[in-house]
Amino acid sequence: MTQEATAGHPSRRTRPVVEDGGARSDRFSRRDLAKVAGSGALGFSARAAQGGDATAAGEGGRDSSFPSGFLWGVATSAYQVEGAVSEDGRGPSIWDRYTHIPGTIADHSNGDVACDHYHRYKDDVRLMKALGVNAYRFSVAWPRVFPEGSGAPNPKGLDFYNRLLDELMASGIEPFATLYHWDLPQRLQDRLGGWTSRDTAKAFADYAGYVAQRLTDRVRHIFTINECSRLVSLGHGLGIDAPGLRLARQQLNQVRHHVALAHGLSVQAIRARGRPGTKLGPAENMVVCIPAILTPENIRAAETATRELNGGYLTVMLEGKYNASFLAQVGKDAPSYTAEDLKIISSPIDFIGLNVYKADHYIVAADSARGFARAPFPSSFPHMEASWLNFAPEAMYWAPRHAARLWDVKSIYISENGTSAADKPTAKGEIYDLDRIMYLRNYLLHLQRATSEGLPVAGYFHWSLMDNFEWADGYQERFGLYRVDFDTLARRPKLSAAFYRETIGRNAVA
Ligand code: NOJ
């Protein structure tokens, strides 16, 4: 549990909801972006549209450019943005049930309407175009496609994704679909006990195969499961996320095993039923271990720590076995599993997605049997608006570097990165989110350090396109490049939207 408690985002906080200072227009235009960014952004947009400048030099003359063909994207997930929870035959998910239990969500909100992306997706694709992104990571809502979790599919549910995909293709934006971003059909929770049952893993594979069959004519990249570690620990151990369980250790370890198994089974189902050439992998919030000081011993120790502390997730997916330290940690509460399960879990994948927000540990070499120790975080260590989100830009270098070195991963996407911020509008409604820009600039510099050393990072997805439903924190934590006024649902660009657009246009850290 120690490992999981630090790997997730246990960020329950109560703060007053930020008042919106008057962003009232329903439509976003380029002029809005230029207004908030100053006139320089206008002049730049023409260059950005030409596809960027691969030789751009950063301030001080250092070449800070990314490889040509690098993908720049934004990310969202179904329950956090779609709304329309009862439309067109969608069944309930565990998040619908959970958010309606009093006391579960900090601001007593839910995802019933969220950003209303279900109806406003065309406008939202326009927002993406205005940023200049060439990729969009969204998730498919399992209960839209299979309202009962399994059995008869709901064609109207799938149609929403058909419409979205057509819009993206027409805009030249490459779709990356996540199949599970935590919205388990409630019926599977009721009927099978959700992830406590092995049958849920099988139902997931059936759903994955079906979606692959129907959508891989346009979707060429699929993320199987988003942040296995958080859905296990916060949903089933700490009782913070849906379904709000606090299972005993053995059951929790069994849930973890079923989730890993679901990943592996879905890989096989997508290969069997998807279009040949479809690329796939997980999107994981790997426990990020950073060498406290760059000595060869500390770097080795940080690598060892990474392998050990990700034992139930990336390590077993990429090595096909639970490592000794994982098994020692779970002890008599180990999950029951077969050798065949391990083969399935480690079915070959094409890439890994890494959700990188923060440092989990700073590591020093030690004389202990493990060979590493975690340096304690001082109380003055800086963090962003959310207290869990420490400011550790070098995480963006070490996460892909460890993955590439430890497991010889040939292709990596940063499937999420971003921060919430206070985002207090000025009297005119503008948002000068200098803290988000500071965060992004520094994280992207470390990403550029990674690509310039040849680490195989192929793209970056900013979390998130727009403010949305931030799980147990409700609408209080705002992660968007666009501000959403949750009374009117109007979107409005923050200064960081202009920063991101500028970065994409240069293909270099701006
Ligand atoms: C990771 C999750 O995948 C996403 O749903 C969440 O909103 C962000 N982190 C920010 O906490």
Coordinates of C-alpha atoms and ligand atoms in Angstrom, one line a residue:
M1 CA 0.0 0.0 0.0
T2 CA 2.8 2.4 0.7
Q3 CA 3.8 2.4 -3.0
E4 CA 0.3 3.0 -4.1
A5 CA -0.5 5.7 -1.7
T6 CA 2.3 7.8 -3.1
A7 CA 1.7 6.8 -6.8
G8 CA -1.9 8.1 -7.0
H9 CA -3.3 11.6 -6.5
P10 CA -5.0 11.5 -3.1
S11 CA -5.8 15.1 -3.3
R12 CA -9.0 15.8 -1.4
R13 CA -9.2 19.5 -0.7
T14 CA -11.9 21.9 0.1
R15 CA -11.7 25.3 -1.4
P16 CA -14.3 27.8 -2.5
V17 CA -15.3 27.4 -6.2
V18 CA -13.5 30.1 -8.2
E19 CA -15.9 32.8 -9.5
D20 CA -15.9 33.3 -13.2
G21 CA -15.1 36.9 -14.0
G22 CA -17.3 37.3 -17.0
A23 CA -16.3 35.0 -19.8
R24 CA -19.7 34.9 -21.5
S25 CA -19.2 34.2 -25.2
D26 CA -20.2 30.8 -26.3
R27 CA -17.8 30.6 -29.2
F28 CA -14.0 30.8 -29.0
S29 CA -12.3 32.7 -31.8
R30 CA -8.7 33.2 -32.8
R31 CA -9.1 36.8 -31.8
D32 CA -9.8 35.7 -28.2
L33 CA -6.5 33.8 -28.2
A34 CA -4.7 36.7 -29.7
K35 CA -6.2 39.1 -27.2
V36 CA -5.2 37.1 -24.2
A37 CA -1.7 36.4 -25.7
G38 CA -1.0 39.9 -26.9
S39 CA -0.6 40.8 -30.6
G40 CA 2.6 38.7 -31.0
A41 CA 0.5 35.6 -31.1
L42 CA -1.3 36.8 -34.1
G43 CA 1.8 37.3 -36.1
F44 CA 3.0 33.9 -35.0
S45 CA -0.1 31.9 -35.9
A46 CA 0.7 32.0 -39.6
R47 CA 4.0 30.3 -39.0
A48 CA 2.5 27.8 -36.7
A49 CA 0.0 26.8 -39.4
Q50 CA 2.9 26.0 -41.7
G51 CA 4.0 23.2 -39.5
G52 CA 6.6 24.7 -37.2
D53 CA 10.3 25.5 -37.4
A54 CA 12.4 22.5 -36.6
T55 CA 15.6 24.5 -36.2
A56 CA 14.2 27.0 -33.7
A57 CA 16.6 28.0 -31.0
G58 CA 15.5 28.7 -27.5
E59 CA 16.5 31.8 -25.6
G60 CA 20.3 32.0 -25.2
G61 CA 20.8 30.3 -28.5
R62 CA 20.4 26.7 -27.3
D63 CA 18.6 24.5 -29.8
S64 CA 15.5 23.4 -27.9
S65 CA 13.7 21.8 -30.8
F66 CA 11.9 18.5 -30.9
P67 CA 12.3 15.8 -33.6
S68 CA 10.4 16.4 -36.7
G69 CA 7.1 14.5 -36.7
F70 CA 6.8 14.9 -33.0
L71 CA 3.1 14.7 -32.1
W72 CA 1.6 17.5 -30.0
G73 CA -1.7 16.7 -28.5
V74 CA -4.3 17.4 -25.8
A75 CA -6.1 14.9 -23.7
T76 CA -9.5 14.4 -22.0
S77 CA -11.5 11.5 -20.8
A78 CA -15.2 10.5 -21.3
Y79 CA -16.7 11.0 -17.8
Q80 CA -14.7 14.1 -17.2
V81 CA -16.0 16.0 -20.3
E82 CA -18.9 14.3 -22.1
G83 CA -21.9 14.8 -19.8
A84 CA -25.1 13.4 -21.5
V85 CA -25.0 10.5 -19.1
S86 CA -28.5 9.3 -19.9
E87 CA -28.6 10.0 -23.6
D88 CA -28.8 7.7 -26.6
G89 CA -29.0 4.5 -24.5
R90 CA -25.9 5.0 -22.3
G91 CA -26.0 2.8 -19.2
P92 CA -24.8 4.1 -15.8
S93 CA -21.1 3.8 -14.8
I94 CA -19.7 3.4 -11.3
W95 CA -18.9 7.1 -11.4
D96 CA -22.5 8.0 -12.0
R97 CA -23.5 6.0 -9.0
Y98 CA -20.6 7.2 -6.8
T99 CA -20.9 10.9 -7.5
H100 CA -24.6 10.8 -6.4
I101 CA -23.7 9.5 -3.0
P102 CA -23.6 12.5 -0.6
G103 CA -20.1 13.3 0.7
T104 CA -18.0 11.7 -2.0
I105 CA -17.1 14.7 -4.1
A106 CA -15.5 17.8 -2.6
D107 CA -17.9 20.4 -4.2
H108 CA -20.9 18.0 -4.3
S109 CA -20.8 18.0 -8.1
N110 CA -21.0 15.2 -10.7
G111 CA -20.4 14.5 -14.4
D112 CA -24.0 14.6 -15.5
V113 CA -23.3 17.6 -17.7
A114 CA -19.5 18.1 -17.2
C115 CA -18.3 20.2 -20.3
D116 CA -21.2 18.9 -22.4
H117 CA -18.6 17.7 -24.9
Y118 CA -21.1 15.1 -26.1
H119 CA -23.0 18.0 -27.8
R120 CA -20.2 20.5 -28.3
Y121 CA -17.6 18.2 -29.7
K122 CA -17.4 20.1 -33.0
D123 CA -16.7 23.4 -31.1
D124 CA -14.1 21.5 -29.1
V125 CA -12.3 20.2 -32.2
R126 CA -12.2 23.8 -33.3
L127 CA -10.5 24.7 -30.0
M128 CA -7.9 22.0 -30.7
K129 CA -7.3 23.4 -34.2
A130 CA -6.8 26.9 -32.8
L131 CA -4.1 25.4 -30.6
G132 CA -2.4 23.8 -33.6
V133 CA -2.4 20.3 -32.1
N134 CA -2.1 17.3 -34.4
A135 CA -3.3 14.6 -32.0
Y136 CA -6.2 14.2 -29.5
R137 CA -6.4 11.6 -26.8
F138 CA -10.0 10.9 -25.7
S139 CA -11.6 7.9 -24.0
V140 CA -14.4 5.7 -25.1
A141 CA -17.1 5.3 -22.5
W142 CA -17.7 1.5 -22.0
P143 CA -21.3 2.0 -20.7
R144 CA -22.2 4.0 -23.9
V145 CA -21.1 1.1 -26.1
F146 CA -22.3 -1.7 -23.8
P147 CA -24.9 -0.3 -21.4
E148 CA -25.0 -3.6 -19.6
G149 CA -21.2 -4.0 -19.6
S150 CA -21.5 -7.0 -22.0
G151 CA -24.1 -8.5 -24.2
A152 CA -25.8 -6.4 -26.8
P153 CA -23.9 -3.3 -28.0
N154 CA -25.7 0.1 -28.3
P155 CA -25.1 1.4 -31.8
K156 CA -26.1 4.9 -30.8
G157 CA -23.4 5.0 -28.2
L158 CA -20.7 4.1 -30.7
D159 CA -22.1 6.6 -33.2
F160 CA -20.9 9.4 -31.0
Y161 CA -17.4 8.3 -31.4
N162 CA -17.9 7.9 -35.2
R163 CA -19.1 11.5 -35.3
L164 CA -16.1 12.7 -33.2
L165 CA -13.6 10.7 -35.3
D166 CA -15.0 12.1 -38.6
E167 CA -14.6 15.6 -37.2
L168 CA -11.1 14.9 -36.1
M169 CA -10.1 13.4 -39.4
A170 CA -11.6 16.3 -41.3
S171 CA -9.4 18.6 -39.1
G172 CA -6.2 16.7 -39.6
I173 CA -6.0 15.7 -35.9
E174 CA -4.8 12.1 -35.2
P175 CA -7.1 10.3 -32.7
F176 CA -5.7 8.3 -29.8
A177 CA -8.4 6.4 -28.1
T178 CA -8.3 5.2 -24.5
L179 CA -10.6 2.2 -23.8
Y180 CA -10.8 2.5 -20.0
H181 CA -10.6 5.7 -18.1
W182 CA -12.3 4.4 -15.0
D183 CA -16.0 4.5 -16.0
L184 CA -16.8 0.8 -15.5
P185 CA -20.5 0.0 -16.3
Q186 CA -22.3 -0.1 -13.0
R187 CA -24.1 -3.3 -14.0
L188 CA -20.7 -5.1 -14.0
Q189 CA -20.1 -3.8 -10.5
D190 CA -23.6 -5.0 -9.4
R191 CA -23.5 -8.3 -11.3
L192 CA -19.9 -9.4 -10.9
G193 CA -18.4 -7.3 -8.2
G194 CA -16.5 -5.2 -10.8
W195 CA -12.7 -5.6 -10.8
T196 CA -12.9 -8.1 -7.9
S197 CA -14.0 -10.6 -10.5
R198 CA -11.9 -12.1 -13.2
D199 CA -15.0 -12.1 -15.5
T200 CA -14.7 -8.3 -15.6
A201 CA -11.3 -8.6 -17.3
K202 CA -12.9 -10.9 -19.8
A203 CA -15.8 -8.5 -20.4
F204 CA -13.3 -5.7 -20.9
A205 CA -11.5 -7.7 -23.6
D206 CA -14.8 -8.3 -25.4
Y207 CA -15.6 -4.6 -25.4
A208 CA -12.1 -3.8 -26.5
G209 CA -12.3 -6.2 -29.4
Y210 CA -15.6 -4.8 -30.5
V211 CA -14.4 -1.2 -30.4
A212 CA -11.3 -2.1 -32.2
Q213 CA -13.3 -3.8 -34.9
R214 CA -15.5 -0.8 -35.4
L215 CA -13.1 2.1 -35.0
T216 CA -9.6 1.1 -36.1
D217 CA -10.4 2.2 -39.7
R218 CA -9.6 5.6 -38.3
V219 CA -8.1 5.1 -34.8
R220 CA -4.5 3.9 -35.4
H221 CA -3.4 4.2 -31.7
I222 CA -5.2 2.7 -28.7
F223 CA -4.4 3.1 -25.0
T224 CA -5.8 0.1 -23.2
I225 CA -6.3 1.2 -19.5
N226 CA -5.5 4.6 -18.0
E227 CA -3.5 4.6 -14.8
C228 CA -4.1 1.0 -13.5
S229 CA -2.4 1.9 -10.3
R230 CA -4.7 4.8 -9.5
L231 CA -7.9 2.9 -10.2
V232 CA -6.7 0.1 -8.0
S233 CA -5.4 2.1 -5.1
L234 CA -7.8 5.1 -5.0
G235 CA -10.9 3.2 -6.1
H236 CA -10.4 -0.1 -4.2
G237 CA -7.9 0.6 -1.4
L238 CA -8.3 4.1 -0.2
G239 CA -12.0 4.5 -1.1
I240 CA -11.5 8.0 -2.7
D241 CA -12.4 7.2 -6.3
A242 CA -15.4 5.1 -7.5
P243 CA -16.5 2.5 -6.6
G244 CA -15.2 3.8 -3.2
L245 CA -14.1 0.4 -1.8
R246 CA -11.5 -0.2 1.0
L247 CA -10.7 -3.8 0.3
A248 CA -8.5 -6.0 2.5
R249 CA -5.0 -6.6 1.2
Q250 CA -5.5 -9.9 -0.5
Q251 CA -8.6 -8.7 -2.3
L252 CA -6.8 -5.5 -3.3
N253 CA -3.9 -7.5 -4.8
Q254 CA -6.4 -9.7 -6.6
V255 CA -8.1 -6.6 -8.1
R256 CA -4.6 -5.4 -9.2
H257 CA -4.0 -8.7 -10.9
H258 CA -7.4 -8.6 -12.7
V259 CA -6.7 -5.1 -14.0
A260 CA -3.3 -6.1 -15.3
L261 CA -5.0 -9.2 -16.8
A262 CA -7.6 -7.1 -18.5
H263 CA -4.9 -5.0 -20.1
G264 CA -3.3 -8.2 -21.5
L265 CA -6.6 -9.8 -22.7
S266 CA -7.5 -6.5 -24.4
V267 CA -4.2 -6.4 -26.2
Q268 CA -5.0 -9.9 -27.6
A269 CA -8.6 -8.9 -28.5
I270 CA -7.5 -5.7 -30.3
R271 CA -4.9 -7.6 -32.3
A272 CA -7.5 -10.3 -33.2
R273 CA -10.3 -7.9 -34.2
G274 CA -8.6 -4.6 -35.0
R275 CA -7.2 -3.5 -38.3
P276 CA -3.6 -4.9 -38.8
G277 CA -1.1 -2.3 -37.9
T278 CA -3.1 -0.8 -35.0
K279 CA -0.6 0.3 -32.4
L280 CA -1.4 -0.1 -28.7
G281 CA -0.1 0.2 -25.2
P282 CA -1.1 1.2 -21.6
A283 CA -1.2 4.7 -20.3
E284 CA 0.3 4.4 -16.8
N285 CA 1.2 6.7 -14.0
M286 CA 4.6 5.0 -13.4
V287 CA 6.1 5.6 -10.0
V288 CA 8.8 8.1 -11.0
C289 CA 12.1 7.7 -9.2
I290 CA 14.6 10.5 -9.7
P291 CA 18.3 10.2 -8.7
A292 CA 18.7 12.8 -6.0
I293 CA 22.2 13.8 -7.3
L294 CA 23.5 12.6 -10.6
T295 CA 26.1 10.0 -9.7
P296 CA 26.3 6.7 -11.5
E297 CA 25.4 4.9 -8.2
N298 CA 22.3 7.0 -7.7
I299 CA 21.2 6.6 -11.3
R300 CA 21.5 2.8 -11.0
A301 CA 19.7 2.9 -7.7
A302 CA 16.9 5.0 -9.2
E303 CA 16.6 2.5 -12.0
T304 CA 16.3 -0.4 -9.6
A305 CA 13.7 1.5 -7.5
T306 CA 11.7 2.2 -10.7
R307 CA 11.6 -1.5 -11.6
E308 CA 10.7 -2.6 -8.1
L309 CA 8.1 0.0 -7.2
N310 CA 6.2 -0.6 -10.5
G311 CA 6.1 -4.3 -9.8
G312 CA 2.3 -4.8 -10.1
Y313 CA 2.0 -2.7 -13.3
L314 CA 4.6 -1.8 -15.9
T315 CA 7.1 -4.3 -14.6
V316 CA 4.8 -7.3 -14.9
M317 CA 3.4 -6.0 -18.2
L318 CA 6.9 -5.7 -19.7
E319 CA 8.7 -8.6 -18.0
G320 CA 6.0 -11.2 -17.7
K321 CA 6.6 -11.9 -14.0
Y322 CA 6.0 -10.4 -10.6
N323 CA 9.4 -9.4 -9.3
A324 CA 10.8 -10.7 -6.0
S325 CA 10.3 -7.4 -4.2
F326 CA 6.7 -7.2 -5.2
L327 CA 6.1 -10.8 -4.0
A328 CA 7.9 -10.1 -0.8
Q329 CA 5.8 -6.9 -0.2
V330 CA 2.5 -8.7 -0.8
G331 CA 3.6 -11.8 1.1
K332 CA 0.7 -14.1 2.2
D333 CA -1.7 -11.7 0.6
A334 CA -0.4 -12.4 -2.9
P335 CA -3.0 -12.6 -5.7
S336 CA -3.8 -16.0 -7.1
Y337 CA -2.7 -16.3 -10.7
T338 CA -1.3 -18.8 -13.3
A339 CA 1.7 -18.8 -15.5
E340 CA -0.7 -18.4 -18.4
D341 CA -2.0 -15.1 -16.8
L342 CA 1.5 -13.7 -16.8
K343 CA 2.0 -14.5 -20.5
I344 CA -1.3 -12.8 -21.3
I345 CA -0.4 -9.7 -19.2
S346 CA 2.9 -9.4 -21.0
S347 CA 1.5 -9.7 -24.5
P348 CA 3.7 -7.6 -26.8
I349 CA 2.7 -4.0 -27.0
D350 CA 3.8 -1.2 -29.4
F351 CA 4.4 1.7 -27.1
I352 CA 3.9 2.8 -23.5
G353 CA 2.0 5.9 -22.5
L354 CA 3.4 7.7 -19.4
N355 CA 1.2 10.1 -17.4
V356 CA 3.9 12.3 -15.9
Y357 CA 3.0 15.0 -13.3
K358 CA 5.4 14.9 -10.4
A359 CA 8.3 13.1 -8.7
D360 CA 7.3 10.2 -6.5
H361 CA 10.7 9.6 -5.0
Y362 CA 14.2 11.1 -5.0
I363 CA 16.5 8.2 -4.7
V364 CA 20.0 7.7 -3.3
A365 CA 22.1 4.6 -3.5
A366 CA 22.2 2.6 -0.2
D367 CA 24.1 -0.3 1.3
S368 CA 20.8 -2.2 2.0
A369 CA 19.8 -5.4 0.2
R370 CA 17.5 -3.3 -2.1
G371 CA 20.4 -1.0 -3.0
F372 CA 18.3 2.2 -2.8
A373 CA 16.7 4.5 -0.3
R374 CA 14.1 7.3 -0.7
A375 CA 15.2 10.7 0.4
P376 CA 12.4 12.4 2.4
F377 CA 10.7 15.4 0.9
P378 CA 11.3 18.5 2.9
S379 CA 8.2 20.4 3.9
S380 CA 9.4 23.3 1.8
F381 CA 9.5 21.3 -1.4
P382 CA 7.6 23.3 -4.0
H383 CA 4.2 22.2 -5.3
M384 CA 1.6 23.5 -7.6
E385 CA -2.0 24.4 -6.8
A386 CA -2.9 20.9 -5.7
S387 CA -0.7 19.8 -2.8
W388 CA 0.0 16.3 -4.4
L389 CA 1.4 17.9 -7.5
N390 CA 5.0 18.7 -6.5
F391 CA 7.1 20.7 -9.0
A392 CA 9.7 18.3 -10.4
P393 CA 10.3 19.0 -14.0
E394 CA 13.2 16.5 -14.3
A395 CA 10.5 13.8 -13.8
M396 CA 9.8 14.4 -17.5
Y397 CA 13.3 13.3 -18.4
W398 CA 13.7 10.4 -15.9
A399 CA 10.3 8.7 -16.5
P400 CA 11.0 7.9 -20.2
R401 CA 14.7 7.3 -19.6
H402 CA 14.1 4.6 -17.0
A403 CA 11.4 3.0 -19.2
A404 CA 13.6 3.0 -22.2
R405 CA 16.7 1.6 -20.3
L406 CA 14.9 -0.9 -18.1
W407 CA 12.6 -2.5 -20.6
D408 CA 14.0 -1.5 -24.0
V409 CA 10.8 0.3 -24.9
K410 CA 11.0 1.5 -28.4
S411 CA 8.2 4.0 -28.4
I412 CA 6.9 6.3 -25.7
Y413 CA 4.1 8.8 -25.5
I414 CA 3.7 11.3 -22.7
S415 CA 0.0 10.5 -22.5
E416 CA -0.7 13.2 -19.9
N417 CA 1.1 16.1 -18.3
G418 CA -0.2 19.4 -16.9
T419 CA -1.2 21.1 -13.7
S420 CA -4.2 22.7 -12.0
A421 CA -3.8 26.4 -11.1
A422 CA -5.7 29.1 -9.3
D423 CA -6.8 30.6 -12.6
K424 CA -8.4 33.6 -11.1
P425 CA -9.8 35.7 -13.9
T426 CA -9.1 39.5 -14.2
A427 CA -12.0 41.9 -14.2
K428 CA -12.1 41.4 -18.0
G429 CA -12.2 37.7 -17.7
E430 CA -8.6 37.0 -18.8
I431 CA -6.5 34.3 -17.2
Y432 CA -2.8 35.0 -16.8
D433 CA -1.9 31.5 -15.6
L434 CA 1.8 32.2 -15.3
D435 CA 2.2 29.3 -12.9
R436 CA 1.0 26.8 -15.5
I437 CA 3.2 28.3 -18.1
M438 CA 6.2 28.1 -15.7
Y439 CA 5.4 24.5 -15.0
L440 CA 5.0 23.6 -18.7
R441 CA 8.1 25.4 -19.9
N442 CA 10.2 23.6 -17.4
Y443 CA 8.7 20.2 -17.9
L444 CA 9.0 20.6 -21.7
L445 CA 12.6 21.6 -21.4
H446 CA 13.3 18.3 -19.7
L447 CA 11.2 16.4 -22.3
Q448 CA 13.4 18.1 -25.0
R449 CA 16.5 17.0 -23.0
A450 CA 15.1 13.5 -23.3
T451 CA 14.4 13.6 -27.1
S452 CA 17.7 15.3 -27.8
E453 CA 19.5 12.4 -26.2
G454 CA 17.6 10.0 -28.5
L455 CA 15.1 8.7 -26.0
P456 CA 12.2 7.4 -28.1
V457 CA 9.4 9.8 -27.1
A458 CA 7.1 10.2 -30.1
G459 CA 4.5 12.7 -28.7
Y460 CA 3.1 14.7 -25.8
F461 CA -0.5 15.1 -24.7
H462 CA -1.3 18.1 -22.5
W463 CA -3.8 17.4 -19.7
S464 CA -6.2 18.9 -20.4
L465 CA -7.8 20.6 -23.4
M466 CA -10.2 22.3 -21.0
D467 CA -11.2 22.5 -17.4
N468 CA -13.3 19.4 -16.5
F469 CA -14.6 17.2 -13.8
E470 CA -11.6 16.4 -11.6
W471 CA -12.9 13.3 -9.9
A472 CA -13.2 13.5 -6.1
D473 CA -12.2 17.2 -6.4
G474 CA -15.1 18.0 -8.6
Y475 CA -14.8 21.2 -10.6
Q476 CA -12.5 22.9 -8.1
E477 CA -9.2 21.8 -9.7
R478 CA -8.9 23.4 -13.1
F479 CA -6.4 21.7 -15.5
G480 CA -7.4 23.2 -18.8
L481 CA -5.7 25.3 -21.4
Y482 CA -9.2 26.7 -21.9
R483 CA -11.2 27.9 -19.0
V484 CA -14.8 26.5 -18.8
D485 CA -17.4 28.6 -17.1
F486 CA -19.5 25.8 -15.6
D487 CA -22.6 28.0 -15.5
T488 CA -22.7 28.8 -19.1
L489 CA -20.3 26.2 -20.4
A490 CA -18.5 28.9 -22.4
R491 CA -14.8 28.1 -23.1
R492 CA -12.1 30.7 -23.1
P493 CA -8.4 30.4 -23.7
K494 CA -6.0 31.0 -20.9
L495 CA -2.6 32.6 -21.5
S496 CA -1.1 29.0 -21.4
A497 CA -3.2 28.2 -24.5
A498 CA -1.1 30.8 -26.4
F499 CA 2.1 29.4 -24.8
Y500 CA 1.2 25.9 -26.0
R501 CA 0.3 27.1 -29.4
E502 CA 3.6 29.0 -29.7
T503 CA 5.5 25.9 -28.6
I504 CA 3.8 23.7 -31.1
G505 CA 4.3 26.2 -33.9
R506 CA 8.1 26.3 -33.2
N507 CA 8.3 22.6 -32.4
A508 CA 10.6 23.9 -29.7
V509 CA 10.2 25.1 -26.1
A510 CA 9.0 28.6 -26.3
Ligands
NOJ1 C1 -4.6 11.6 -14.3 C2 -5.9 11.1 -14.8 O1 -5.8 10.2 -15.8 C3 -6.9 12.2 -15.2 O2 -8.1 11.7 -15.3 C4 -6.8 13.3 -14.1 O3 -7.7 14.3 -14.4 C5 -5.4 13.9 -14.1 N1 -4.5 12.9 -13.8 C6 -5.2 15.1 -13.2 O4 -5.3 14.6 -11.9

